Amino acid sequence: MPPLWALGYHQCRYSYADEASVREVVEQFAAQGLPLEAVWLDIHYMDGYKVFTASPQRFPRLAALAQELSERGVRLVPIVDPGVKAEEGYAVFEEGRRRQVFIQDDRDELLVGGVWPRRAVWPDFSREEVRAFWAEEVQKFAGTYGFAGIWNDMNEPAVLELGGAEPPDKALPLTARQGALSHLEARNLYALGMAEATYRGLEALGRRPFILTRSGFPGIQRYAFVWTGDNESRYEDLALSVPMLLSLGLSGIPLAGSDVGGFGLDAEPELLLRWMWLGALYPFFRNHSALGTRRQEPYAFGEPWTSQMREALRFRYRLLPYLYSLARTAHEEGLPLLRPLGLHWPGEAAAWRDDQFLLGEALLAAPVLRRGERAREVYLPPGGWQDFWSAERLEGACLHRVAAPLEHLPLFQRAGTAIPLTEARYPTRTARWPFLCFRVALGSEVRGWVFEDAGEGEDVGAWSELEGGFDGRRLELRFTDRSGHARQGVVAEVWGVAPPTRGQGYAYHNGLLRLDVQGGGAWVAWD
C-alpha cells in the first residue's frame, strides 16, 4: 500500500542542481497556486557522484532544506544509483570492500567500471548479506537527510565505461561473478534485489516505503513504483505511454507512470497541457525533463497555459479518494488502477484499443494523443455512459465523435457508479477525507466505495460505501460510514437531471441535484 502523498503531483528535472534551484521551484508552485507533493533530486546533489552523500557546495544544508520543505508539505526524493564510487577513504566504498559486497570479474577480482563516477563498483544484490548492507546505508541516508523516498535509477545495471570504452548494451560483462552465479544468470534480478534492500532500509524508519525504479523483475510491485524510462517530448511518446502503462498493469505492476511532458527534447505548451491531463490519471504523476531541454514545469509557459494546467492538477487532487481506493484494491486484489477496456468486456473486439483506458471500473478516458486535435472518436462499451463534464448521457457498444477541448480530456462515467471525490486541498496530510462528494451516474443500481486510513504507517483503515438505485422515477441512496472519523459533509451529486418534485435531504440548482447522505441516506422522486 503506497503512502497517500505518493499519489500526488511530483516535479523533477535533470537537474535541480542546488538548494536555490529547489527553493525557486517550490516558491513558483506556491505563488501560482499549483499543488506540489514532492521535488526530486538528480545526480548533481551528490558529492562527486558518490551515493549516500550530499555536495557541500550545492547542498550545504540538505537536512535543513528537507525539514523546511516538509513543514510546507513538500517532500524531497533523491536519486540513488547502484554504482558506488571506487575512491579510497569514501566510507561506503571502504565498508563495502571490507564486507566483500561488490561484484567480481571472472578472475575473482573486484570488477571496476564507470557510470556517473568514472571508477565505480556494483553491489551484488543476489546475496542476502549485500541486501542487508544496502538497507543499512539507505536507512542512515534517508534518516540523516529526512528524505521521503528513494529513486532507483541506472539499475539494470547500466554501465557507461569498461576498460576505457562503452560496453555493448551498456552492461556488465556476463561472465562477472555474483556469488555462485554469473551475471548472465543473475542480471535480470539485479533491480529487484536493489529494490528489496531499499525497501527494507526505508521500512526501518517506521513509514510506508516509497521507491521508484526504472528496472525490475516479476515481484517488483512488492517494493516499488515503476516508470517507463527516458521518453521524449513528442506526441508519439504521449500516445505510447497508454499501452505501456496498461501492459505494466496487466503484468502485475499497478503503480506506474511515464515522464509527463517527455524527458528528452523540448516540450511545447499544448503537448505539455495534454500530457498533464493524461498524467492526472496516471497512478504515478511526475513531470520530468532532461538536462539542456526547455523548462516544462506547469508554470513555465505562462498564461493561459498555467491556469489550464492548474485545473488538471486540481482535478488530480479532487480524484485522490478514488485513486487511493483503487490503490487499496490493487494492494488487496492485484487489479491495476489503469485497465484496458477489454479487461471488463473481454468478448468485445472493439474494446481492445490502445488509445483509451479505464481508471478503475467507473471512469473511461480517451486522451487526445495528436497535435491540434479538438475532437476524437471514442468507443464506449455496452451499457450506459455519461460525459463527466457535460453530463450528456450516451449509449454504449458503439463509436461516438466527441469534442476534445484543451480545457480537459474526454472522460466518461459508467452508469450505476459513484466516484468518491473531495475538495482540491493540498498538500495531502491524511487519507481520512473530511468532505466527500460522490459523483453519481444514474443506473438501476448505484454503488461506490471509498477506502480511508491515515495515509501513512500501518493504520488498518476501513471501506465505506454508497449504495442505492434509480427506477426511472425515484432515486434513493444510502451511505454506510465505517471510517470512524468526523466529517464536514458527505454528499452525492447527480448532474443533468430535471428538478425533482419531492424528496428528503436534497438541494437542486441549475441541473445539479445534491443529496446529503452524511446522516445515512436521502431520496428524491420525479412524479
Short mmCIF file of C-alpha atoms in Angstrom, two decimals:
data_model
loop_
_atom_site.label_atom_id
_atom_site.label_comp_id
_atom_site.label_asym_id
_atom_site.label_seq_id
_atom_site.Cartn_x
_atom_site.Cartn_y
_atom_site.Cartn_z
CA MET A 1 0.00 0.00 0.00
CA PRO A 2 1.59 3.29 -1.02
CA PRO A 3 1.66 6.35 1.19
CA LEU A 4 -1.02 8.84 0.14
CA TRP A 5 1.49 11.52 -0.83
CA ALA A 6 2.95 9.23 -3.50
CA LEU A 7 -0.30 9.68 -5.46
CA GLY A 8 0.07 13.47 -5.52
CA TYR A 9 1.96 15.57 -8.07
CA HIS A 10 5.76 15.24 -8.34
CA GLN A 11 8.17 17.65 -10.02
CA CYS A 12 11.56 16.51 -11.31
CA ARG A 13 14.28 17.73 -13.64
CA TYR A 14 17.75 16.61 -14.57
CA SER A 15 18.69 18.64 -12.64
CA TYR A 16 17.65 20.94 -9.80
CA ALA A 17 21.31 21.24 -9.07
CA ASP A 18 21.43 23.27 -5.85
CA GLU A 19 19.36 24.44 -2.91
CA ALA A 20 18.45 27.72 -4.62
CA SER A 21 17.03 25.84 -7.62
CA VAL A 22 14.86 23.66 -5.38
CA ARG A 23 13.57 26.66 -3.43
CA GLU A 24 12.81 28.53 -6.65
CA VAL A 25 10.62 25.68 -7.88
CA VAL A 26 8.76 25.38 -4.59
CA GLU A 27 8.20 29.15 -4.44
CA GLN A 28 6.92 29.27 -8.01
CA PHE A 29 4.42 26.49 -7.34
CA ALA A 30 3.19 28.28 -4.23
CA ALA A 31 2.96 31.67 -5.99
CA GLN A 32 0.95 30.15 -8.84
CA GLY A 33 -1.36 28.13 -6.57
CA LEU A 34 -0.18 24.84 -8.05
CA PRO A 35 -0.28 21.63 -5.99
CA LEU A 36 3.14 20.10 -5.31
CA GLU A 37 3.78 16.96 -3.31
CA ALA A 38 7.48 16.28 -3.94
CA VAL A 39 10.59 17.68 -5.61
CA TRP A 40 13.13 15.20 -6.92
CA LEU A 41 16.92 15.45 -6.86
CA ASP A 42 19.01 14.03 -9.69
CA ILE A 43 22.72 13.16 -9.59
CA HIS A 44 24.02 16.69 -9.04
CA TYR A 45 23.01 16.74 -5.37
CA MET A 46 25.78 14.23 -4.59
CA ASP A 47 29.35 14.95 -3.59
CA GLY A 48 31.36 13.81 -6.61
CA TYR A 49 28.63 11.36 -7.68
CA LYS A 50 29.15 9.33 -4.50
CA VAL A 51 25.91 7.64 -3.47
CA PHE A 52 24.62 8.39 0.04
CA THR A 53 26.41 11.75 0.13
CA ALA A 54 25.44 15.40 -0.38
CA SER A 55 27.53 18.06 -2.08
CA PRO A 56 28.86 20.55 0.50
CA GLN A 57 28.87 23.24 -2.20
CA ARG A 58 25.48 22.70 -3.87
CA PHE A 59 23.53 21.40 -0.85
CA PRO A 60 25.40 22.51 2.28
CA ARG A 61 22.23 22.32 4.46
CA LEU A 62 20.34 19.49 2.82
CA ALA A 63 18.76 18.11 6.01
CA ALA A 64 17.57 21.59 6.96
CA LEU A 65 16.17 22.10 3.46
CA ALA A 66 14.25 18.82 3.66
CA GLN A 67 12.83 19.80 7.04
CA GLU A 68 11.88 23.27 5.82
CA LEU A 69 10.07 21.89 2.79
CA SER A 70 8.41 19.13 4.82
CA GLU A 71 6.84 21.78 7.03
CA ARG A 72 5.32 23.23 3.86
CA GLY A 73 4.05 19.80 2.79
CA VAL A 74 6.69 19.25 0.10
CA ARG A 75 8.94 16.19 0.21
CA LEU A 76 12.39 15.53 -1.23
CA VAL A 77 13.16 12.33 -3.15
CA PRO A 78 16.79 11.75 -4.22
CA ILE A 79 18.18 9.51 -6.92
CA VAL A 80 20.30 6.58 -5.69
CA ASP A 81 22.14 4.57 -8.34
CA PRO A 82 23.84 1.23 -7.63
CA GLY A 83 27.27 2.33 -8.92
CA VAL A 84 29.50 3.05 -5.90
CA LYS A 85 32.48 5.31 -6.50
CA ALA A 86 35.74 3.41 -6.09
CA GLU A 87 37.55 6.03 -4.04
CA GLU A 88 39.94 5.48 -1.18
CA GLY A 89 38.56 6.89 2.07
CA TYR A 90 34.95 7.02 0.87
CA ALA A 91 33.09 5.28 3.70
CA VAL A 92 30.52 3.39 1.61
CA PHE A 93 33.22 2.01 -0.68
CA GLU A 94 35.57 1.15 2.17
CA GLU A 95 32.86 -0.62 4.21
CA GLY A 96 31.56 -2.44 1.15
CA ARG A 97 35.04 -3.58 0.23
CA ARG A 98 35.66 -4.74 3.79
CA ARG A 99 32.43 -6.75 3.74
CA GLN A 100 33.10 -8.02 0.19
CA VAL A 101 29.74 -6.87 -1.17
CA PHE A 102 30.82 -5.87 -4.69
CA ILE A 103 30.59 -7.85 -7.93
CA GLN A 104 33.80 -9.54 -9.05
CA ASP A 105 35.08 -10.33 -12.53
CA ASP A 106 35.74 -13.82 -13.87
CA ARG A 107 39.21 -13.77 -12.26
CA ASP A 108 37.65 -13.24 -8.82
CA GLU A 109 38.95 -9.67 -8.66
CA LEU A 110 36.93 -6.53 -7.92
CA LEU A 111 35.14 -5.51 -11.13
CA VAL A 112 35.75 -1.79 -11.70
CA GLY A 113 33.97 0.17 -14.42
CA GLY A 114 32.38 3.55 -14.84
CA VAL A 115 28.95 5.08 -14.55
CA TRP A 116 28.49 8.68 -13.29
CA PRO A 117 31.63 8.20 -11.17
CA ARG A 118 34.13 7.03 -13.77
CA ARG A 119 35.62 4.46 -11.38
CA ALA A 120 32.73 2.53 -9.90
CA VAL A 121 31.87 -0.85 -8.43
CA TRP A 122 28.48 -2.53 -8.12
CA PRO A 123 26.92 -4.28 -5.11
CA ASP A 124 25.94 -7.91 -5.66
CA PHE A 125 22.26 -7.81 -4.67
CA SER A 126 21.83 -11.54 -5.33
CA ARG A 127 23.29 -12.12 -1.84
CA GLU A 128 21.34 -11.54 1.38
CA GLU A 129 24.31 -10.03 3.23
CA VAL A 130 24.69 -7.43 0.46
CA ARG A 131 20.99 -6.52 0.60
CA ALA A 132 21.39 -6.09 4.37
CA PHE A 133 24.42 -3.81 3.81
CA TRP A 134 22.49 -1.64 1.34
CA ALA A 135 19.45 -1.45 3.63
CA GLU A 136 21.69 -0.13 6.40
CA GLU A 137 23.08 2.58 4.12
CA VAL A 138 19.58 3.56 2.92
CA GLN A 139 18.30 3.79 6.47
CA LYS A 140 21.20 6.02 7.56
CA PHE A 141 20.99 8.17 4.44
CA ALA A 142 17.21 8.79 4.42
CA GLY A 143 17.16 9.23 8.18
CA THR A 144 20.03 11.69 8.22
CA TYR A 145 18.67 13.95 5.50
CA GLY A 146 14.94 13.48 6.00
CA PHE A 147 14.16 12.07 2.57
CA ALA A 148 10.63 10.81 1.95
CA GLY A 149 11.56 8.12 -0.57
CA ILE A 150 14.26 6.86 -2.93
CA TRP A 151 14.58 6.87 -6.71
CA ASN A 152 16.46 3.81 -8.04
CA ASP A 153 17.88 4.58 -11.49
CA MET A 154 20.58 3.05 -13.73
CA ASN A 155 19.68 -0.21 -12.01
CA GLU A 156 19.63 -2.68 -14.90
CA PRO A 157 22.51 -2.09 -14.01
CA ALA A 158 23.64 0.43 -16.64
CA VAL A 159 27.39 0.73 -17.23
CA LEU A 160 28.92 3.63 -19.17
CA GLU A 161 32.56 2.54 -19.27
CA LEU A 162 34.58 -0.67 -19.05
CA GLY A 163 38.26 -0.82 -19.93
CA GLY A 164 38.18 2.67 -21.39
CA ALA A 165 35.20 2.11 -23.73
CA GLU A 166 31.42 1.96 -23.58
CA PRO A 167 30.47 -1.72 -23.24
CA PRO A 168 27.96 -3.46 -25.51
CA ASP A 169 24.40 -2.73 -24.37
CA LYS A 170 25.87 -0.62 -21.55
CA ALA A 171 26.00 -3.79 -19.46
CA LEU A 172 28.39 -5.52 -17.09
CA PRO A 173 30.27 -8.49 -18.57
CA LEU A 174 28.00 -11.52 -18.50
CA THR A 175 30.94 -13.52 -17.13
CA ALA A 176 31.12 -11.35 -13.99
CA ARG A 177 30.62 -13.25 -10.74
CA GLN A 178 27.66 -12.74 -8.39
CA GLY A 179 28.21 -15.19 -5.58
CA ALA A 180 27.83 -18.67 -7.12
CA LEU A 181 26.14 -17.20 -10.20
CA SER A 182 27.35 -15.46 -13.32
CA HIS A 183 25.96 -12.06 -14.26
CA LEU A 184 24.32 -13.82 -17.22
CA GLU A 185 22.24 -15.80 -14.71
CA ALA A 186 21.62 -13.02 -12.18
CA ARG A 187 21.34 -9.86 -14.31
CA ASN A 188 17.55 -9.74 -14.67
CA LEU A 189 17.18 -9.98 -10.87
CA TYR A 190 19.51 -7.08 -10.16
CA ALA A 191 16.97 -4.27 -9.77
CA LEU A 192 14.61 -6.48 -7.76
CA GLY A 193 17.33 -7.14 -5.17
CA MET A 194 18.21 -3.46 -5.01
CA ALA A 195 14.55 -2.51 -4.55
CA GLU A 196 14.10 -5.06 -1.76
CA ALA A 197 17.15 -3.71 0.06
CA THR A 198 15.99 -0.12 -0.38
CA TYR A 199 12.52 -1.04 0.86
CA ARG A 200 13.94 -2.62 3.99
CA GLY A 201 16.04 0.45 4.69
CA LEU A 202 13.09 2.82 4.41
CA GLU A 203 10.77 0.48 6.30
CA ALA A 204 13.18 0.60 9.25
CA LEU A 205 12.35 4.31 9.57
CA GLY A 206 8.78 3.42 10.54
CA ARG A 207 6.84 4.58 7.49
CA ARG A 208 5.49 3.16 4.26
CA PRO A 209 8.43 2.97 1.87
CA PHE A 210 8.19 4.86 -1.40
CA ILE A 211 10.58 3.75 -4.14
CA LEU A 212 10.60 4.47 -7.86
CA THR A 213 12.54 2.10 -10.10
CA ARG A 214 13.49 2.09 -13.77
CA SER A 215 14.15 -1.63 -13.93
CA GLY A 216 12.58 -4.66 -12.31
CA PHE A 217 11.52 -8.29 -12.44
CA PRO A 218 8.31 -10.15 -11.53
CA GLY A 219 7.69 -9.23 -7.90
CA ILE A 220 8.98 -5.65 -8.23
CA GLN A 221 5.47 -4.43 -7.34
CA ARG A 222 6.06 -5.59 -3.76
CA TYR A 223 8.66 -2.89 -3.34
CA ALA A 224 8.44 -0.11 -5.90
CA PHE A 225 6.56 2.08 -8.32
CA VAL A 226 7.84 1.80 -11.91
CA TRP A 227 8.24 4.45 -14.56
CA THR A 228 8.77 3.84 -18.25
CA GLY A 229 12.21 5.40 -18.56
CA ASP A 230 13.58 8.11 -20.84
CA ASN A 231 10.82 9.11 -23.24
CA GLU A 232 10.79 12.29 -25.35
CA SER A 233 8.58 15.35 -25.77
CA ARG A 234 6.66 14.01 -28.76
CA TYR A 235 3.04 13.10 -29.35
CA GLU A 236 4.22 9.62 -30.32
CA ASP A 237 5.62 9.14 -26.82
CA LEU A 238 2.50 10.61 -25.24
CA ALA A 239 0.43 8.04 -27.14
CA LEU A 240 2.83 5.18 -26.41
CA SER A 241 2.53 5.75 -22.65
CA VAL A 242 -1.03 4.40 -22.69
CA PRO A 243 -0.32 0.83 -23.91
CA MET A 244 2.91 0.76 -21.90
CA LEU A 245 1.13 1.52 -18.63
CA LEU A 246 -1.76 -0.80 -19.45
CA SER A 247 0.75 -3.59 -20.15
CA LEU A 248 2.55 -2.95 -16.87
CA GLY A 249 -0.77 -3.10 -15.02
CA LEU A 250 -1.73 -6.39 -16.65
CA SER A 251 1.75 -7.70 -15.78
CA GLY A 252 1.11 -7.17 -12.06
CA ILE A 253 2.60 -3.68 -11.69
CA PRO A 254 -0.34 -1.41 -10.81
CA LEU A 255 1.60 1.67 -9.64
CA ALA A 256 3.39 3.10 -12.65
CA GLY A 257 3.74 6.23 -14.74
CA SER A 258 5.57 7.88 -17.63
CA ASP A 259 7.52 11.14 -17.58
CA VAL A 260 4.85 13.79 -18.08
CA GLY A 261 5.86 16.27 -20.78
CA GLY A 262 8.58 13.97 -22.05
CA PHE A 263 12.14 13.67 -20.74
CA GLY A 264 14.16 14.42 -23.87
CA LEU A 265 13.65 17.20 -26.46
CA ASP A 266 11.80 20.48 -25.90
CA ALA A 267 8.17 20.34 -24.83
CA GLU A 268 5.60 22.56 -26.50
CA PRO A 269 2.86 24.08 -24.31
CA GLU A 270 -0.05 22.29 -25.98
CA LEU A 271 1.74 18.93 -25.71
CA LEU A 272 2.52 19.56 -22.06
CA LEU A 273 -1.09 20.54 -21.33
CA ARG A 274 -2.43 17.41 -23.00
CA TRP A 275 0.11 15.32 -21.09
CA MET A 276 -0.76 16.99 -17.78
CA TRP A 277 -4.39 15.97 -18.22
CA LEU A 278 -3.38 12.42 -19.11
CA GLY A 279 -0.86 12.37 -16.24
CA ALA A 280 -3.63 13.42 -13.84
CA LEU A 281 -4.98 9.88 -14.38
CA TYR A 282 -1.65 8.02 -14.22
CA PRO A 283 -1.13 6.06 -10.99
CA PHE A 284 2.22 7.90 -10.70
CA PHE A 285 2.13 11.56 -11.77
CA ARG A 286 5.58 13.12 -12.31
CA ASN A 287 6.76 15.85 -14.68
CA HIS A 288 10.38 15.17 -15.65
CA SER A 289 12.74 16.77 -18.17
CA ALA A 290 16.34 16.35 -19.23
CA LEU A 291 19.46 18.43 -18.87
CA GLY A 292 19.63 21.08 -21.58
CA THR A 293 15.95 20.92 -22.54
CA ARG A 294 13.38 23.70 -22.24
CA ARG A 295 11.89 24.06 -18.77
CA GLN A 296 8.47 22.41 -18.55
CA GLU A 297 7.16 22.99 -15.05
CA PRO A 298 3.41 23.76 -15.26
CA TYR A 299 4.14 27.48 -14.86
CA ALA A 300 6.95 27.57 -17.43
CA PHE A 301 4.88 28.77 -20.43
CA GLY A 302 2.88 31.46 -18.65
CA GLU A 303 -0.78 32.19 -19.30
CA PRO A 304 -3.16 30.85 -20.44
CA TRP A 305 -1.26 27.58 -20.08
CA THR A 306 -0.56 27.87 -16.36
CA SER A 307 -4.23 28.26 -15.49
CA GLN A 308 -5.20 25.33 -17.68
CA MET A 309 -2.53 23.11 -16.15
CA ARG A 310 -3.65 24.21 -12.70
CA GLU A 311 -7.07 22.77 -13.49
CA ALA A 312 -5.52 19.43 -14.43
CA LEU A 313 -3.61 19.40 -11.14
CA ARG A 314 -6.65 20.38 -9.12
CA PHE A 315 -8.63 17.61 -10.80
CA ARG A 316 -5.96 15.12 -9.72
CA TYR A 317 -6.36 16.23 -6.12
CA ARG A 318 -10.16 16.03 -6.33
CA LEU A 319 -9.71 12.44 -7.54
CA LEU A 320 -7.46 11.36 -4.66
CA PRO A 321 -10.17 9.44 -2.70
CA TYR A 322 -10.92 7.41 -5.83
CA LEU A 323 -7.24 6.88 -6.69
CA TYR A 324 -6.39 5.92 -3.13
CA SER A 325 -9.28 3.45 -3.07
CA LEU A 326 -8.05 1.94 -6.34
CA ALA A 327 -4.55 1.67 -4.86
CA ARG A 328 -6.07 -0.22 -1.94
CA THR A 329 -7.86 -2.54 -4.37
CA ALA A 330 -4.54 -3.15 -6.12
CA HIS A 331 -2.97 -3.87 -2.73
CA GLU A 332 -5.68 -6.35 -1.76
CA GLU A 333 -6.56 -7.93 -5.10
CA GLY A 334 -3.84 -7.09 -7.61
CA LEU A 335 -6.16 -5.28 -10.01
CA PRO A 336 -4.38 -2.36 -11.70
CA LEU A 337 -5.60 1.22 -11.48
CA LEU A 338 -5.37 1.69 -15.25
CA ARG A 339 -7.19 -1.05 -17.13
CA PRO A 340 -7.78 -1.85 -20.79
CA LEU A 341 -11.45 -1.83 -21.73
CA GLY A 342 -11.08 -5.50 -22.69
CA LEU A 343 -10.39 -6.44 -19.09
CA HIS A 344 -14.06 -5.79 -18.28
CA TRP A 345 -15.51 -6.51 -21.76
CA PRO A 346 -13.25 -9.34 -22.98
CA GLY A 347 -15.73 -10.50 -25.62
CA GLU A 348 -15.96 -7.10 -27.30
CA ALA A 349 -13.38 -6.95 -30.07
CA ALA A 350 -13.77 -3.17 -30.31
CA ALA A 351 -12.85 -2.83 -26.63
CA TRP A 352 -9.25 -3.88 -27.26
CA ARG A 353 -7.89 -0.41 -28.01
CA ASP A 354 -4.58 1.16 -27.05
CA ASP A 355 -5.75 4.80 -27.14
CA GLN A 356 -8.37 4.57 -24.37
CA PHE A 357 -8.41 3.08 -20.90
CA LEU A 358 -10.42 2.66 -17.74
CA LEU A 359 -9.45 4.18 -14.40
CA GLY A 360 -10.92 1.56 -12.12
CA GLU A 361 -14.33 0.37 -13.26
CA ALA A 362 -16.09 3.72 -13.25
CA LEU A 363 -14.15 6.12 -15.49
CA LEU A 364 -13.27 5.76 -19.16
CA ALA A 365 -10.63 8.14 -20.51
CA ALA A 366 -10.00 8.92 -24.17
CA PRO A 367 -6.96 11.23 -24.12
CA VAL A 368 -6.01 13.47 -27.02
CA LEU A 369 -2.83 11.99 -28.49
CA ARG A 370 -2.28 14.03 -31.66
CA ARG A 371 -1.22 17.63 -32.21
CA GLY A 372 -4.02 20.09 -32.86
CA GLU A 373 -6.93 17.71 -32.33
CA ARG A 374 -10.09 19.26 -30.90
CA ALA A 375 -12.32 16.19 -31.36
CA ARG A 376 -11.80 12.45 -31.42
CA GLU A 377 -13.54 9.11 -31.85
CA VAL A 378 -14.37 7.23 -28.66
CA TYR A 379 -15.61 3.67 -28.28
CA LEU A 380 -17.96 3.18 -25.32
CA PRO A 381 -18.51 -0.44 -24.27
CA PRO A 382 -22.00 -1.89 -23.77
CA GLY A 383 -24.17 -0.17 -21.17
CA GLY A 384 -24.96 3.40 -20.28
CA TRP A 385 -22.35 6.17 -20.02
CA GLN A 386 -22.31 9.82 -19.01
CA ASP A 387 -19.95 12.55 -20.18
CA PHE A 388 -18.15 13.55 -16.99
CA TRP A 389 -18.03 17.23 -17.94
CA SER A 390 -21.31 17.91 -19.76
CA ALA A 391 -23.47 15.21 -18.10
CA GLU A 392 -24.69 14.11 -21.55
CA ARG A 393 -25.91 10.50 -21.46
CA LEU A 394 -24.55 8.21 -24.15
CA GLU A 395 -25.28 4.63 -25.13
CA GLY A 396 -22.50 2.08 -25.30
CA ALA A 397 -21.49 -0.65 -27.74
CA CYS A 398 -20.75 1.95 -30.40
CA LEU A 399 -18.42 4.73 -31.50
CA HIS A 400 -19.02 8.39 -30.72
CA ARG A 401 -17.41 11.53 -32.10
CA VAL A 402 -16.79 13.79 -29.11
CA ALA A 403 -15.35 17.23 -28.51
CA ALA A 404 -11.83 17.37 -27.05
CA PRO A 405 -11.12 20.96 -25.97
CA LEU A 406 -7.82 21.99 -24.43
CA GLU A 407 -9.53 22.55 -21.09
CA HIS A 408 -9.82 18.85 -20.26
CA LEU A 409 -9.64 15.35 -21.73
CA PRO A 410 -12.66 13.32 -22.84
CA LEU A 411 -13.85 11.41 -19.78
CA PHE A 412 -16.93 9.23 -19.31
CA GLN A 413 -18.53 7.69 -16.24
CA ARG A 414 -20.16 4.28 -16.32
CA ALA A 415 -23.86 4.19 -15.43
CA GLY A 416 -24.56 2.89 -11.94
CA THR A 417 -21.24 4.01 -10.47
CA ALA A 418 -20.47 6.55 -7.75
CA ILE A 419 -16.98 8.06 -7.71
CA PRO A 420 -15.66 9.48 -4.41
CA LEU A 421 -14.20 12.96 -4.86
CA THR A 422 -13.07 15.62 -2.41
CA GLU A 423 -12.03 19.25 -2.37
CA ALA A 424 -8.77 20.08 -4.10
CA ARG A 425 -6.80 20.70 -0.94
CA TYR A 426 -3.06 20.29 -0.73
CA PRO A 427 -0.62 19.30 0.50
CA THR A 428 -2.02 15.91 1.44
CA ARG A 429 -1.94 15.13 5.14
CA THR A 430 -4.29 12.20 5.66
CA ALA A 431 -6.50 9.85 3.68
CA ARG A 432 -9.38 10.48 6.07
CA TRP A 433 -11.44 12.85 3.99
CA PRO A 434 -13.40 15.45 5.99
CA PHE A 435 -15.57 16.12 2.94
CA LEU A 436 -16.67 13.53 0.38
CA CYS A 437 -18.64 14.11 -2.78
CA PHE A 438 -19.80 11.02 -4.67
CA ARG A 439 -20.32 11.78 -8.36
CA VAL A 440 -23.22 9.54 -9.39
CA ALA A 441 -24.06 8.32 -12.89
CA LEU A 442 -27.61 7.01 -12.66
CA GLY A 443 -28.35 3.32 -13.10
CA SER A 444 -30.84 0.78 -11.83
CA GLU A 445 -28.28 0.01 -9.13
CA VAL A 446 -25.81 2.60 -7.83
CA ARG A 447 -22.68 1.68 -5.89
CA GLY A 448 -19.47 3.36 -4.89
CA TRP A 449 -16.74 2.72 -2.35
CA VAL A 450 -14.05 4.71 -0.60
CA PHE A 451 -11.10 3.45 1.45
CA GLU A 452 -9.74 5.66 4.21
CA ASP A 453 -6.85 5.46 6.64
CA ALA A 454 -4.08 7.71 7.94
CA GLY A 455 -2.39 7.71 4.53
CA GLU A 456 0.81 6.54 6.17
CA GLY A 457 2.07 3.85 8.54
CA GLU A 458 0.27 0.64 9.45
CA ASP A 459 -3.23 2.02 10.02
CA VAL A 460 -5.76 -0.73 9.21
CA GLY A 461 -8.28 1.64 7.63
CA ALA A 462 -11.83 0.90 6.51
CA TRP A 463 -14.08 0.79 3.46
CA SER A 464 -17.25 2.89 3.40
CA GLU A 465 -19.85 2.64 0.68
CA LEU A 466 -22.65 4.44 -1.07
CA GLU A 467 -25.40 2.27 -2.49
CA GLY A 468 -28.89 2.61 -3.82
CA GLY A 469 -30.80 2.62 -7.05
CA PHE A 470 -32.89 4.51 -9.59
CA ASP A 471 -36.06 3.06 -11.15
CA GLY A 472 -36.66 5.88 -13.59
CA ARG A 473 -38.80 7.89 -11.18
CA ARG A 474 -37.24 7.52 -7.74
CA LEU A 475 -33.59 7.73 -6.65
CA GLU A 476 -32.61 6.50 -3.22
CA LEU A 477 -29.09 6.49 -1.82
CA ARG A 478 -27.63 5.20 1.46
CA PHE A 479 -24.15 5.85 2.86
CA THR A 480 -22.54 3.40 5.27
CA ASP A 481 -19.67 5.16 7.03
CA ARG A 482 -17.16 2.82 8.66
CA SER A 483 -14.29 5.31 8.85
CA GLY A 484 -14.72 6.28 12.50
CA HIS A 485 -13.66 9.89 11.96
CA ALA A 486 -15.59 13.16 11.99
CA ARG A 487 -17.00 14.54 8.74
CA GLN A 488 -17.66 18.03 7.48
CA GLY A 489 -20.05 16.57 4.95
CA VAL A 490 -20.87 13.65 2.64
CA VAL A 491 -22.97 14.38 -0.43
CA ALA A 492 -23.93 12.67 -3.65
CA GLU A 493 -24.14 14.74 -6.84
CA VAL A 494 -26.19 13.95 -9.92
CA TRP A 495 -25.72 16.22 -12.93
CA GLY A 496 -28.01 16.84 -15.86
CA VAL A 497 -31.38 15.96 -14.29
CA ALA A 498 -34.68 17.84 -14.03
CA PRO A 499 -35.75 19.24 -10.65
CA PRO A 500 -37.39 16.52 -8.51
CA THR A 501 -40.93 17.03 -7.32
CA ARG A 502 -40.34 15.73 -3.81
CA GLY A 503 -37.75 14.10 -1.61
CA GLN A 504 -35.73 14.25 1.57
CA GLY A 505 -32.25 15.64 2.19
CA TYR A 506 -31.66 17.24 -1.19
CA ALA A 507 -30.96 20.55 -2.91
CA TYR A 508 -31.27 21.38 -6.59
CA HIS A 509 -29.83 24.17 -8.73
CA ASN A 510 -29.47 24.56 -12.47
CA GLY A 511 -29.29 20.88 -13.38
CA LEU A 512 -27.30 19.80 -10.33
CA LEU A 513 -29.00 17.58 -7.78
CA ARG A 514 -27.17 17.26 -4.48
CA LEU A 515 -28.23 14.74 -1.83
CA ASP A 516 -26.98 14.95 1.75
CA VAL A 517 -26.14 11.36 2.71
CA GLN A 518 -23.95 12.06 5.73
CA GLY A 519 -26.73 11.05 8.10
CA GLY A 520 -27.19 7.76 6.28
CA GLY A 521 -29.43 8.36 3.30
CA ALA A 522 -31.59 10.60 1.13
CA TRP A 523 -34.13 10.21 -1.69
CA VAL A 524 -35.88 12.14 -4.42
CA ALA A 525 -38.72 11.38 -6.83
CA TRP A 526 -39.95 12.69 -10.14
CA ASP A 527 -43.75 12.32 -10.34
#
